[in-house]
């Protein structure tokens, strides 16, 4: 299963020790208890001036989750005690107190004190300051008990709301309350039945079933209530409402399914509207069409269900999870993960870095604040090689996670600035098609090199998997005139991987040298495969063997050019097929064939004498030479040897053959003359009169 990609560091309410809103809330509580100490829980009267602990407020706080009302009802049972000692001549009293409670609370009521009232003295984004009038004086050495109640309502659809109260989710911060220096306040939280409750930040002393079947969280007396803080989440099985959305990006229709909680239709409107604007911008900037044929599900999620992160892309399920409180930066980042995930690039840092980069650029295009992860000095203190950044998020290593996101974004920006948008789009196109670097020449190569017999453009050589950090570096340098090795040294590789960069540099120099020697011949695919796999020792050996064959080719071509011969195709075919030993033997055989041809040519007579001419009657060595030349071009070396041998024989044996033929002719002529003389003599004798025969009477 492809590991989930697309985590965004959560800045939600409730992340352990790293939530900005909670940290700010804690700071506010400390300020409220410290800086406001002269007024919180204390209203001194003349002529006495009360100390910080003269008036204490100790509370038992009860939080009751009411999902049907979409709020948490908070009740504080307060004991106000004036510790100031009185004398017979001086009385000390207070008639009011100030108390900081959670922000965005409302419905304040006070009971248990006749004439008491509560008013909002100040509202800020991080706290609400209440003025509680007792309705009567509280003299030194005495105490009053009363009840303060208020409601903490659901924050609604706004992104990054700390408080979410509904049928499927109840998540909110929990404070303890007291005056500065007071001890002993307690907190309890009750959830109705059906919620799975998790304490994400802070601690409770007990978690147990409530009498009504719900869940009860309780603390014992708290030593420092003004610094105590918790964040709790109650989750029921979600009930979703699906909304189909079609987004047009150029000529393409992108199909989405917005899967929001049934009681939160506003989330679908907010997130869906942003995604609809962002996808066309991202598609144009990245240069790739949306890579998903089936509808992509964009699903509302709880922080915990996304592994503690605000966003999660699950490629195996074609689903993006976005936390209910996530803002536009998270949504744009997750939308960019529609491209940058384990399918396009292999390494987490590359996917996260370029998703952040393109999300930030999309934000600018949409007139939104980009807000990418910042590589501050504090974040940079957790520096690690990005190759050492775990492929899966580690909840217990927030510092490394923060550095990984910030550094990967920084590196992506440096790469983009150096390469340029056009080169990046070409890289992404190759990555999407799994096309690796070191492709054979675009102008051809034989069939063995991936082309056609006619020398057409070869088919691309495909990687077995999505490009990792090695292949990404190769592709960047393949499609750009810039070098990126220095960035890899600074940001990416571990210490034990640095030597690979050195070997790569040497191998690429060797590769360029070998390519230049090849002069259009495609190097064997085994060389390109070894370079793509970063098996540089094997690549170097193969390239050395290839250069040996290319040197033999040069010798063959030089000799062939001398005689105006066309080069046979066999050596190139064997070379490009990686059969280097066979190619070397073929080169030697071609040299031997040309030596045979040269021997025949050397035997040619420039001014043959009569006997040579007689000896060559019936032979045509020039035709044999022409046959040998033509056979060499077609690679029929046996025919070259045969035709050359005939021509050599014709020329070298012509005089002897002429002499033999001349002698034979003379002999024949003498025989003819002798025979002719004999015949003529016989005829003459037959016609001469016989003198010995008597003459008749």
XYZ file of C-alpha atoms in Angstrom:
697
model
C 0.000 0.000 0.000
C 1.310 3.402 -0.884
C 2.116 5.229 2.311
C -0.058 8.237 3.028
C 1.415 11.477 1.847
C 0.309 15.037 2.233
C 0.529 15.539 5.989
C 0.506 19.136 7.057
C 1.807 20.014 10.507
C -1.224 20.535 12.665
C -1.635 23.852 14.363
C -5.056 22.740 15.554
C -6.422 23.127 18.958
C -4.928 20.470 21.124
C -1.620 19.304 19.688
C 0.685 18.262 22.469
C 2.869 21.139 23.562
C 3.025 22.702 20.116
C -0.363 24.336 19.538
C -0.017 28.082 19.058
C -3.575 28.835 20.149
C -3.217 26.839 23.325
C 0.180 28.303 24.073
C -1.312 31.746 23.641
C -4.222 30.824 25.849
C -1.826 29.674 28.560
C 0.048 32.930 28.236
C -3.180 34.872 28.556
C -4.128 32.936 31.667
C -0.721 33.692 33.161
C -1.096 37.349 32.283
C -4.594 37.411 33.694
C -3.378 35.848 36.925
C -0.235 37.950 37.181
C -0.457 41.301 35.474
C -4.121 41.716 36.424
C -3.557 40.526 39.997
C -4.308 43.904 41.527
C -7.856 43.660 40.195
C -8.597 39.968 39.651
C -10.472 38.822 42.729
C -9.463 41.932 44.622
C -10.971 45.377 45.084
C -9.046 47.078 47.875
C -10.702 49.767 49.983
C -9.119 52.727 51.613
C -7.150 53.034 53.637
C -5.855 49.461 53.389
C -4.033 48.103 50.300
C -4.596 44.362 49.809
C -1.826 41.984 48.837
C -2.222 39.615 45.837
C -3.417 36.789 48.080
C -5.686 38.834 50.323
C -8.684 37.788 48.196
C -8.679 34.327 46.704
C -11.077 32.694 44.313
C -11.086 28.878 44.256
C -13.417 27.118 41.820
C -14.826 23.740 40.993
C -15.389 23.955 37.229
C -17.798 21.619 35.467
C -17.942 21.445 31.655
C -21.096 19.807 30.299
C -21.115 18.982 26.588
C -24.521 19.679 25.014
C -24.303 18.680 21.342
C -27.978 19.351 20.614
C -27.465 22.966 21.662
C -24.042 23.069 19.969
C -22.330 24.361 23.089
C -20.529 23.442 26.293
C -22.232 24.683 29.450
C -19.668 25.708 32.071
C -20.492 26.011 35.757
C -18.062 27.423 38.338
C -18.783 26.853 42.000
C -16.718 29.671 43.463
C -15.537 30.345 46.955
C -14.321 33.911 47.433
C -12.350 34.442 50.626
C -10.983 37.698 52.039
C -7.865 36.824 53.948
C -7.160 40.319 55.200
C -7.017 40.440 58.997
C -9.105 43.174 60.607
C -8.459 45.086 63.812
C -10.767 46.867 66.196
C -10.042 50.147 64.474
C -9.741 49.085 60.825
C -12.058 47.095 58.584
C -11.095 45.659 55.192
C -13.626 44.667 52.599
C -14.083 43.973 48.877
C -17.279 43.967 46.847
C -16.143 42.694 43.471
C -13.639 40.462 41.662
C -12.296 40.056 38.148
C -11.887 36.695 36.470
C -10.548 35.743 33.013
C -12.491 32.997 31.239
C -12.280 31.420 27.791
C -12.724 33.647 24.738
C -16.021 33.761 22.827
C -18.006 32.669 25.856
C -21.440 34.136 26.487
C -24.581 33.846 28.618
C -22.901 34.821 31.892
C -24.986 34.327 35.021
C -24.187 34.513 38.693
C -26.330 32.973 41.442
C -26.136 32.288 45.156
C -25.476 35.908 46.208
C -28.424 38.294 46.588
C -27.903 41.328 44.419
C -24.806 39.864 42.699
C -24.184 40.505 39.015
C -21.633 39.740 36.313
C -20.506 41.956 33.453
C -17.972 41.660 30.637
C -15.142 44.052 31.382
C -13.055 43.217 28.306
C -13.148 40.921 25.295
C -10.109 39.824 23.284
C -9.384 37.030 20.841
C -7.725 35.024 23.602
C -9.773 35.671 26.740
C -12.870 37.340 28.163
C -12.466 39.332 31.381
C -15.471 39.292 33.737
C -16.302 41.704 36.552
C -18.256 39.967 39.286
C -20.089 42.255 41.740
C -20.864 40.445 45.003
C -23.922 42.543 45.843
C -22.528 43.076 49.335
C -19.244 43.668 51.037
C -16.949 40.763 51.790
C -15.108 41.652 54.991
C -11.743 40.365 56.068
C -11.716 36.886 57.501
C -14.976 35.926 55.746
C -15.927 33.994 52.631
C -18.810 33.815 50.174
C -19.836 30.927 47.940
C -21.650 31.504 44.671
C -22.106 30.003 41.237
C -20.984 31.482 37.930
C -22.172 29.884 34.712
C -21.708 30.597 31.043
C -21.743 28.887 27.652
C -18.920 28.015 25.275
C -20.645 27.836 21.860
C -19.580 26.081 18.684
C -17.275 28.313 16.646
C -19.075 27.520 13.408
C -17.498 27.124 9.996
C -14.611 29.519 10.485
C -11.224 27.944 9.904
C -9.035 27.335 12.932
C -11.915 27.587 15.379
C -10.829 26.115 18.709
C -14.328 25.091 19.713
C -16.365 22.600 17.742
C -19.529 21.179 19.310
C -21.838 18.959 17.271
C -23.351 15.551 16.925
C -20.209 13.988 15.461
C -17.486 16.005 17.172
C -17.008 17.927 20.382
C -13.564 19.493 20.757
C -12.675 22.424 22.973
C -10.062 23.811 25.381
C -10.503 23.366 29.110
C -9.288 25.892 31.693
C -9.108 25.802 35.440
C -10.005 29.027 37.239
C -8.706 30.783 40.335
C -7.116 33.979 41.501
C -3.373 34.323 41.395
C -1.645 32.308 44.085
C -4.733 30.297 44.983
C -4.641 26.503 45.084
C -7.144 23.708 45.103
C -9.437 24.383 42.126
C -10.793 21.332 40.311
C -12.100 20.580 36.828
C -14.563 18.007 35.547
C -15.822 17.438 32.000
C -18.823 15.317 31.052
C -19.589 13.978 27.582
C -22.925 12.353 26.704
C -23.079 8.700 25.714
C -21.625 7.659 22.392
C -18.508 9.833 22.271
C -15.019 8.371 22.147
C -13.105 10.816 24.306
C -9.424 11.702 23.972
C -7.389 14.138 26.033
C -5.036 15.617 23.462
C -3.333 18.179 25.681
C -3.035 18.283 29.454
C -3.883 15.605 31.999
C -6.833 14.528 34.100
C -6.557 12.318 37.150
C -9.505 10.125 36.168
C -11.456 9.139 33.104
C -14.468 6.988 33.901
C -18.012 6.243 32.725
C -20.567 8.851 33.803
C -23.822 7.768 35.502
C -25.790 8.464 32.293
C -23.485 6.262 30.201
C -21.296 9.097 28.993
C -17.685 9.860 29.882
C -16.452 11.802 32.893
C -13.020 13.450 33.136
C -11.932 14.704 36.578
C -8.952 16.286 38.258
C -7.983 16.330 41.898
C -7.166 19.666 43.504
C -4.844 21.540 41.143
C -1.729 23.105 42.646
C -1.502 25.889 40.066
C -4.911 26.431 38.450
C -3.908 29.515 36.510
C -1.350 27.528 34.481
C -3.378 24.334 34.069
C -4.647 23.738 30.538
C -6.191 20.866 28.584
C -7.753 20.172 25.225
C -10.310 17.412 24.850
C -11.912 15.757 21.839
C -15.026 13.623 21.791
C -15.772 11.892 18.528
C -18.737 9.873 17.327
C -18.880 7.892 14.106
C -19.201 10.552 11.452
C -22.309 10.889 9.341
C -21.368 12.432 6.027
C -23.236 14.291 3.337
C -21.711 14.047 -0.144
C -21.792 16.853 -2.685
C -20.567 16.361 -6.251
C -18.434 19.088 -7.757
C -17.117 19.413 -11.311
C -14.194 21.765 -11.889
C -13.075 22.746 -15.368
C -9.334 23.161 -15.867
C -8.626 23.992 -19.496
C -10.203 21.255 -21.601
C -10.411 18.861 -18.676
C -13.262 18.260 -16.258
C -12.105 17.369 -12.747
C -14.592 15.344 -10.737
C -14.688 15.809 -6.966
C -16.852 14.585 -4.125
C -17.036 16.904 -1.127
C -17.723 14.762 1.922
C -18.683 17.024 4.810
C -20.180 16.153 8.150
C -23.928 16.162 7.924
C -24.199 18.954 10.475
C -21.527 21.108 8.809
C -22.646 22.043 5.279
C -20.687 25.295 5.566
C -17.423 23.349 5.441
C -18.311 21.946 2.025
C -19.074 25.416 0.749
C -15.878 26.930 2.100
C -13.496 24.149 1.082
C -15.267 23.299 -2.173
C -15.220 26.895 -3.334
C -11.515 27.215 -2.649
C -10.633 23.917 -4.344
C -12.688 24.880 -7.400
C -10.650 28.071 -7.760
C -7.306 26.435 -7.022
C -7.270 23.372 -9.286
C -7.210 25.244 -12.634
C -4.439 27.492 -11.321
C -2.415 24.529 -10.115
C -2.904 22.556 -13.345
C -1.609 25.473 -15.438
C 1.340 26.198 -13.176
C 2.432 22.559 -12.811
C 1.853 21.863 -16.489
C 0.091 18.531 -16.010
C -3.531 17.572 -16.360
C -5.336 16.376 -13.239
C -4.061 12.784 -12.985
C -7.174 11.120 -11.519
C -9.911 9.632 -13.673
C -12.218 8.716 -10.790
C -13.770 11.382 -8.569
C -11.435 12.541 -5.813
C -13.044 12.602 -2.376
C -12.301 15.672 -0.258
C -13.383 14.658 3.230
C -13.858 16.651 6.399
C -11.915 15.156 9.271
C -11.010 15.482 12.920
C -7.406 16.304 13.752
C -6.913 12.884 15.306
C -8.357 11.019 12.337
C -5.726 12.631 10.112
C -2.915 11.329 12.286
C -2.692 14.573 14.201
C -2.148 16.594 11.027
C -4.399 19.103 9.339
C -4.361 17.353 5.977
C -3.745 13.903 4.585
C -3.718 12.540 1.057
C -4.494 8.834 0.681
C -3.574 7.926 -2.916
C -4.684 4.315 -2.588
C -8.194 5.490 -1.696
C -8.277 8.606 -3.886
C -9.151 10.669 -0.830
C -7.950 13.910 0.681
C -8.750 14.506 4.336
C -8.877 18.109 5.510
C -9.351 19.030 9.158
C -12.574 20.856 9.883
C -10.610 23.867 11.099
C -7.986 23.956 8.311
C -7.495 27.297 6.580
C -6.863 28.068 2.912
C -3.139 27.246 3.171
C -3.888 23.681 4.209
C -6.590 23.269 1.567
C -4.322 24.529 -1.228
C -1.479 22.310 -0.033
C -3.693 19.236 -0.075
C -5.057 20.179 -3.508
C -1.467 20.307 -4.815
C -0.997 16.791 -3.448
C -3.404 15.695 -6.155
C -0.282 15.896 -8.329
C 2.609 15.629 -5.899
C 2.238 12.328 -4.130
C 3.877 8.929 -4.184
C 2.787 8.465 -7.780
C 4.603 11.423 -9.337
C 7.659 11.542 -7.059
C 8.853 8.941 -4.592
C 10.339 10.930 -1.726
C 8.309 12.676 0.925
C 10.455 15.791 0.929
C 10.000 16.265 -2.805
C 6.225 15.830 -2.674
C 5.828 18.061 0.361
C 8.246 20.692 -0.866
C 6.697 21.119 -4.293
C 3.145 20.843 -2.943
C 3.999 23.714 -0.585
C 5.633 25.671 -3.392
C 2.732 25.379 -5.814
C 0.183 25.955 -3.041
C 1.933 29.201 -2.090
C 1.994 30.292 -5.725
C -1.686 29.453 -6.096
C -2.477 31.498 -2.984
C -0.775 34.523 -4.522
C -2.671 33.998 -7.785
C -5.944 33.888 -5.806
C -5.065 37.008 -3.767
C -4.685 35.018 -0.571
C -1.845 35.074 1.925
C 0.593 32.292 0.952
C 1.857 31.465 4.445
C 4.322 28.688 3.537
C 6.301 26.982 6.317
C 9.039 29.329 7.471
C 12.599 28.140 8.012
C 13.304 30.205 11.105
C 16.485 29.923 13.140
C 14.576 27.922 15.724
C 13.281 25.497 13.103
C 16.684 25.271 11.410
C 18.201 24.177 14.711
C 16.600 20.754 14.084
C 18.371 20.412 10.739
C 18.651 16.974 9.183
C 19.278 15.696 5.636
C 15.922 15.573 3.886
C 16.660 11.983 2.893
C 16.591 11.250 6.631
C 13.153 12.813 7.069
C 10.826 9.854 7.726
C 8.422 8.962 4.950
C 5.639 8.893 7.531
C 5.003 11.667 9.991
C 6.271 11.093 13.498
C 3.957 12.629 16.091
C 6.634 12.548 18.765
C 9.196 14.465 16.736
C 7.552 17.821 16.117
C 10.899 19.579 15.634
C 11.967 17.283 12.799
C 8.535 17.549 11.220
C 8.661 21.343 11.319
C 12.139 21.328 9.796
C 11.151 18.810 7.110
C 8.260 20.932 5.871
C 10.140 24.209 6.019
C 13.364 22.890 4.466
C 11.609 20.980 1.689
C 9.698 24.136 0.755
C 12.903 26.161 0.812
C 14.673 23.636 -1.406
C 11.761 23.434 -3.840
C 11.925 27.196 -4.233
C 15.660 27.103 -4.913
C 15.200 24.360 -7.511
C 12.374 26.234 -9.226
C 14.338 29.470 -9.304
C 17.356 27.771 -10.841
C 15.567 25.495 -13.313
C 12.782 27.791 -14.464
C 9.112 26.939 -14.931
C 9.451 25.459 -18.427
C 12.163 23.029 -17.388
C 10.156 22.019 -14.327
C 7.085 21.318 -16.427
C 9.190 19.077 -18.668
C 10.548 17.277 -15.617
C 7.031 16.709 -14.271
C 5.892 15.415 -17.655
C 8.743 12.893 -17.713
C 8.106 11.944 -14.094
C 4.410 11.379 -14.813
C 5.312 9.144 -17.766
C 8.112 7.424 -15.796
C 10.570 8.571 -18.459
C 14.088 8.495 -17.067
C 17.125 10.552 -17.931
C 19.847 9.388 -20.362
C 17.473 8.624 -23.246
C 18.974 7.413 -26.567
C 19.540 10.005 -29.311
C 16.327 11.595 -30.509
C 17.426 11.327 -34.148
C 17.317 7.589 -34.253
C 19.396 4.601 -33.461
C 18.732 1.127 -34.694
C 15.985 -1.169 -33.503
C 18.269 -2.450 -30.774
C 18.505 1.089 -29.404
C 14.767 1.425 -29.178
C 14.233 3.047 -32.551
C 13.195 1.570 -35.851
C 15.127 0.133 -38.730
C 14.485 3.389 -40.580
C 16.094 5.384 -37.763
C 12.904 6.863 -36.303
C 12.769 8.450 -32.858
C 13.230 5.677 -30.304
C 10.580 4.833 -27.771
C 11.335 6.298 -24.326
C 13.018 4.087 -21.780
C 10.757 3.831 -18.749
C 11.621 3.787 -15.060
C 10.256 0.983 -12.940
C 8.937 3.369 -10.275
C 8.306 7.032 -9.556
C 11.538 9.087 -9.631
C 13.344 9.212 -6.302
C 15.927 11.809 -5.252
C 18.477 10.316 -7.649
C 16.231 10.245 -10.695
C 14.862 13.695 -9.875
C 18.387 15.128 -9.896
C 19.087 13.390 -13.210
C 15.886 14.739 -14.790
C 16.528 18.277 -13.580
C 19.994 18.275 -15.117
C 18.696 16.540 -18.244
C 16.201 19.320 -18.967
C 18.133 22.311 -17.715
C 21.483 23.865 -18.446
C 21.935 24.310 -14.700
C 23.561 21.974 -12.180
C 21.824 21.036 -8.938
C 24.386 18.816 -7.223
C 25.312 21.548 -4.758
C 21.710 21.768 -3.592
C 21.607 18.011 -3.091
C 24.803 18.184 -1.038
C 23.446 20.978 1.139
C 19.866 19.846 1.662
C 19.206 16.265 0.606
C 21.839 13.596 1.058
C 23.044 11.873 4.193
C 26.769 11.774 4.981
C 27.126 8.254 3.607
C 25.498 9.322 0.328
C 27.897 12.156 -0.470
C 30.355 9.815 -2.210
C 27.619 8.835 -4.647
C 27.461 12.424 -5.858
C 31.220 12.366 -6.515
C 30.968 9.099 -8.440
C 28.036 10.502 -10.384
C 30.009 13.571 -11.426
C 32.858 11.426 -12.761
C 30.483 9.031 -14.502
C 28.599 11.865 -16.216
C 31.886 13.283 -17.541
C 32.737 9.819 -18.863
C 29.259 9.536 -20.350
C 29.568 12.823 -22.229
C 32.953 11.753 -23.553
C 31.547 8.422 -24.711
C 28.523 10.107 -26.298
C 30.824 12.407 -28.246
C 32.806 9.431 -29.513
C 29.610 7.606 -30.470
C 28.728 10.380 -32.948
C 25.060 9.534 -33.239
C 25.197 5.894 -32.291
C 23.058 5.133 -29.269
C 25.041 3.817 -26.363
C 23.937 0.392 -25.143
C 20.873 0.527 -22.917
C 22.868 -1.252 -20.212
C 24.997 1.887 -19.855
C 21.936 4.116 -19.550
C 20.293 1.714 -17.127
C 23.403 1.659 -14.939
C 23.553 5.466 -14.902
C 19.858 5.740 -14.074
C 20.309 3.250 -11.236
C 23.418 5.070 -10.007
C 25.526 1.912 -10.488
C 28.475 4.001 -11.555
C 31.243 1.373 -11.382
C 29.276 -0.866 -13.732
C 28.543 2.104 -15.993
C 32.213 3.058 -16.138
C 33.257 -0.478 -17.131
C 30.608 -0.662 -19.826
C 31.597 2.750 -21.177
C 35.270 1.705 -21.306
C 34.285 -1.347 -23.348
C 32.118 0.831 -25.548
C 34.974 3.227 -26.213
C 37.157 0.272 -27.275
C 34.560 -0.695 -29.871
C 34.181 2.918 -30.975
C 37.943 3.118 -31.517
C 37.697 0.012 -33.711
C 34.792 1.638 -35.555
C 37.001 4.643 -36.267
C 39.653 2.369 -37.757
C 37.044 0.613 -39.884
C 35.507 3.916 -41.028
C 38.927 5.364 -41.908
C 39.807 2.368 -44.078
C 36.303 2.247 -45.580
C 36.434 5.951 -46.464
C 39.780 5.380 -48.143
C 38.134 2.947 -50.532
C 34.775 4.714 -50.782
C 32.977 1.862 -49.035
C 29.652 2.128 -47.247
C 29.719 0.996 -43.635
C 27.874 -2.226 -42.860
C 25.073 -1.976 -40.261
C 26.111 -5.037 -38.259
C 28.636 -3.380 -35.956
C 26.223 -0.562 -35.014
C 23.414 -3.013 -34.426
C 25.569 -5.156 -32.158
C 26.982 -2.098 -30.358
C 23.603 -0.537 -29.635
C 22.262 -3.907 -28.537
C 25.023 -4.037 -25.946
C 26.764 -7.020 -27.537
C 30.112 -5.311 -27.300
C 32.264 -8.428 -27.663
C 30.378 -9.384 -30.826
C 30.663 -5.817 -32.074
C 34.421 -5.934 -31.528
C 34.683 -9.210 -33.446
C 32.553 -7.727 -36.201
C 34.898 -4.747 -36.428
C 37.880 -7.055 -36.796
C 36.074 -9.110 -39.433
C 35.285 -5.961 -41.410
C 38.919 -4.928 -41.230
C 39.953 -8.384 -42.454
C 37.482 -8.149 -45.340
C 38.893 -4.792 -46.379
C 42.420 -6.216 -46.183
C 41.334 -8.910 -48.632
C 39.885 -6.255 -50.892
C 43.059 -4.205 -50.639
C 45.128 -7.276 -51.566
C 43.095 -7.729 -54.705
C 43.408 -4.067 -55.584
C 47.180 -4.215 -55.068
C 47.410 -7.057 -57.591
C 45.747 -4.985 -60.305
C 48.043 -4.367 -63.374
C 48.245 -0.755 -64.417
C 49.734 -1.583 -67.939
C 49.332 -5.287 -68.620
C 51.562 -6.929 -71.270
C 50.381 -9.238 -74.014
C 50.679 -12.400 -71.994
C 48.728 -10.847 -69.059
C 46.007 -9.752 -71.432
C 45.890 -13.247 -72.863
C 45.728 -14.707 -69.341
C 42.819 -12.437 -68.366
C 40.723 -13.407 -71.360
C 37.394 -14.662 -69.957
C 37.981 -13.152 -66.464
C 36.538 -9.835 -65.072
C 38.355 -8.908 -61.855
C 36.938 -5.357 -61.954
C 33.472 -6.816 -61.712
C 34.657 -8.971 -58.822
C 35.965 -5.821 -57.099
C 32.607 -4.124 -57.599
C 30.893 -7.172 -56.132
C 33.240 -7.093 -53.148
C 32.542 -3.393 -52.543
C 28.795 -3.871 -52.711
C 28.929 -6.922 -50.465
C 30.891 -4.986 -47.850
C 28.171 -2.342 -47.639
C 25.525 -4.991 -47.081
C 27.626 -6.758 -44.453
C 28.163 -9.957 -46.521
C 31.793 -10.340 -45.565
C 32.044 -13.897 -46.947
C 31.077 -12.545 -50.347
C 33.718 -9.820 -49.977
C 36.385 -12.435 -49.374
C 35.173 -14.611 -52.288
C 34.987 -11.774 -54.817
C 38.308 -10.341 -53.672
C 39.911 -13.755 -53.999
C 38.634 -14.071 -57.576
C 39.948 -10.641 -58.492
C 43.280 -11.346 -56.786
C 43.568 -14.644 -58.564
C 42.673 -13.135 -61.893
C 45.325 -10.444 -61.618
C 48.083 -12.374 -59.898
C 47.869 -15.451 -62.172
C 47.115 -13.641 -65.411
C 50.729 -13.683 -66.849
C 51.263 -17.371 -66.087
C 47.883 -18.152 -67.520
C 48.725 -16.035 -70.575
C 52.060 -17.813 -71.021
C 50.368 -21.178 -70.667
C 47.782 -20.187 -73.157
C 50.431 -18.797 -75.558
C 52.565 -21.929 -75.359
C 49.519 -24.029 -75.826
C 48.647 -21.958 -78.847
C 52.108 -22.333 -80.317
C 51.981 -26.058 -79.751
C 48.617 -26.298 -81.334
C 49.810 -24.188 -84.220
C 52.929 -26.344 -84.726
C 50.823 -29.459 -84.626
C 48.489 -28.005 -87.146
C 51.392 -27.045 -89.372
C 52.920 -30.511 -89.126
C 49.645 -32.169 -89.809
C 48.934 -29.825 -92.658
C 52.355 -30.499 -94.167
C 51.837 -34.227 -93.908
C 48.479 -34.029 -95.544
C 49.725 -31.829 -98.339
C 52.665 -34.095 -98.929
C 50.430 -37.109 -99.069
C 48.201 -35.550 -101.594
C 51.097 -34.606 -103.744
C 52.498 -38.080 -103.662
C 49.220 -39.563 -104.647
C 49.110 -37.468 -107.792
C 52.719 -38.262 -108.972
C 53.012 -40.950 -111.980
C 54.373 -44.408 -111.195
C 57.498 -44.796 -113.408
C 57.983 -48.400 -112.472
C 54.785 -49.587 -114.241
C 55.342 -50.645 -117.936
C 53.743 -48.581 -120.613
C 50.990 -50.425 -122.534
C 51.657 -51.260 -126.282
